[in-house]
Amino acid sequence: MKLTKTTIALYIGLVFASGIVLGVFGDRLYTASTVNAKQGPKNPEEFRKKMVAEWQTRLSLSEDQVVKLNIILDDTRSQFHEARQKMDPEMQAIRRAQQNRIRAMLKPEQREEYEKMLVEREKRDKENRGRRGPGPGF
């Protein structure tokens, strides 16, 4: 089969065009910036200061109102802390009941692996405990 000059030129043009398209996509893939949704632990006091400053600016709060706002936030923080303290034993009891039910349905070799998983989870929870957000009341 003999190719004409026009066909050869068309093939060469297609090869170059596909190279350009591949280069553009490769460049976009290579230079694409990643987004990290996980941020380090926030300092609750720093967060609160920024929030109060923003509210003071946007709402044009007087000094008296800022003092009252801080009292409200302190009160809310203590109420949430008390609620968590009351709720924590009940949540632990529910978690223990769930774990016991799971243990009961597992075979002995599965139970051994499940216990390892629980230890890993507990370790992870301890590491992440300080990373939680400040919660309401800031």
Coordinates of C-alpha atoms in Angstrom, one line a residue:
M1 CA 0.0 0.0 0.0
K2 CA 1.5 3.3 -1.1
L3 CA 0.8 6.4 1.0
T4 CA 0.4 9.8 -0.5
K5 CA 2.3 12.8 0.8
T6 CA -0.9 14.2 2.2
T7 CA -1.7 11.1 4.2
I8 CA 1.8 11.0 5.6
A9 CA 1.6 14.6 6.6
L10 CA -1.8 13.9 8.2
Y11 CA -0.3 11.0 10.2
I12 CA 2.7 13.1 11.3
G13 CA 0.3 15.9 12.3
L14 CA -1.8 13.5 14.4
V15 CA 1.3 12.2 16.2
F16 CA 2.4 15.7 17.0
A17 CA -1.1 16.7 18.1
S18 CA -1.4 13.7 20.4
G19 CA 2.0 14.5 21.8
I20 CA 0.8 18.0 22.6
V21 CA -2.4 16.8 24.3
L22 CA -0.4 14.2 26.3
G23 CA 2.1 16.9 27.3
V24 CA -0.6 19.3 28.5
F25 CA -2.4 16.6 30.6
G26 CA 0.9 15.4 31.9
D27 CA 1.9 18.9 32.9
R28 CA -1.4 19.5 34.6
L29 CA -1.1 16.2 36.5
Y30 CA 2.5 17.0 37.5
T31 CA 1.9 20.6 38.6
A32 CA -1.5 20.0 40.2
S33 CA -1.4 21.2 43.8
T34 CA -2.8 19.0 46.5
V35 CA -5.2 20.0 49.2
N36 CA -4.8 18.7 52.7
A37 CA -8.1 18.7 54.6
K38 CA -6.3 17.6 57.8
Q39 CA -4.9 20.6 59.7
G40 CA -2.9 20.4 62.8
P41 CA -4.5 20.8 66.2
K42 CA -5.9 24.3 66.7
N43 CA -5.2 26.1 69.9
P44 CA -8.6 26.8 71.4
E45 CA -7.5 30.1 73.0
E46 CA -6.0 31.3 69.7
F47 CA -9.1 30.3 67.8
R48 CA -11.3 32.1 70.4
K49 CA -9.3 35.3 70.2
K50 CA -9.6 35.4 66.4
M51 CA -13.3 34.7 66.6
V52 CA -13.9 37.4 69.3
A53 CA -11.8 39.9 67.3
E54 CA -13.8 39.1 64.1
W55 CA -17.1 39.5 65.9
Q56 CA -16.0 42.7 67.6
T57 CA -15.1 44.1 64.2
R58 CA -18.0 42.9 62.2
L59 CA -20.7 43.6 64.8
S60 CA -19.0 46.8 66.1
L61 CA -19.1 45.5 69.7
S62 CA -18.3 47.8 72.5
E63 CA -15.8 46.8 75.2
D64 CA -18.8 46.1 77.6
Q65 CA -20.3 43.8 75.0
V66 CA -17.0 42.0 74.4
V67 CA -16.7 41.4 78.2
K68 CA -20.3 40.0 78.2
L69 CA -19.5 37.9 75.1
N70 CA -16.5 36.3 76.9
I71 CA -18.6 35.6 79.9
I72 CA -21.2 33.9 77.7
L73 CA -18.5 31.8 75.9
D74 CA -16.9 30.8 79.2
D75 CA -20.3 29.7 80.6
T76 CA -21.1 27.8 77.4
R77 CA -17.7 26.1 77.5
S78 CA -18.3 24.9 81.1
Q79 CA -21.8 23.7 80.3
F80 CA -20.5 21.6 77.4
H81 CA -17.7 20.3 79.6
E82 CA -20.2 19.2 82.3
A83 CA -22.5 17.6 79.6
R84 CA -19.5 15.6 78.3
Q85 CA -18.6 14.5 81.8
K86 CA -22.1 13.3 82.4
M87 CA -22.4 11.6 79.0
D88 CA -19.0 9.9 78.9
P89 CA -19.7 7.0 81.3
E90 CA -22.9 6.2 79.5
M91 CA -21.1 6.2 76.1
Q92 CA -18.4 4.0 77.5
A93 CA -21.0 1.5 78.8
I94 CA -22.6 1.4 75.3
R95 CA -19.2 0.9 73.7
R96 CA -18.4 -2.0 76.1
A97 CA -21.7 -3.6 75.5
Q98 CA -21.1 -3.4 71.7
Q99 CA -17.6 -4.9 72.1
N100 CA -19.0 -7.7 74.2
R101 CA -21.7 -8.6 71.7
I102 CA -19.1 -8.6 68.9
R103 CA -16.7 -10.8 71.0
A104 CA -19.6 -13.3 71.6
M105 CA -20.2 -13.7 67.8
L106 CA -16.6 -14.2 66.9
K107 CA -14.6 -17.4 66.7
P108 CA -11.6 -17.7 69.1
E109 CA -9.0 -16.9 66.4
Q110 CA -11.1 -13.9 65.2
R111 CA -11.5 -12.7 68.8
E112 CA -7.7 -12.5 69.2
E113 CA -7.4 -10.3 66.1
Y114 CA -10.4 -8.2 67.3
E115 CA -8.6 -7.5 70.6
K116 CA -5.6 -6.3 68.7
M117 CA -7.8 -4.0 66.7
L118 CA -9.3 -2.6 69.9
V119 CA -5.8 -1.9 71.3
E120 CA -4.9 -0.1 68.0
R121 CA -8.1 1.9 68.1
E122 CA -7.5 2.9 71.8
K123 CA -4.0 4.0 71.0
R124 CA -5.2 6.1 68.0
D125 CA -7.9 7.7 70.1
K126 CA -5.4 8.7 72.8
E127 CA -3.1 10.3 70.1
N128 CA -6.1 12.2 68.5
R129 CA -7.7 13.2 71.8
G130 CA -5.9 16.6 71.8
R131 CA -6.6 17.3 68.2
R132 CA -10.3 17.7 68.5
G133 CA -11.7 21.1 67.9
P134 CA -12.6 23.4 70.8
G135 CA -16.3 22.8 70.5
P136 CA -19.0 25.3 71.3
G137 CA -18.1 28.0 73.7
F138 CA -14.5 28.1 72.3

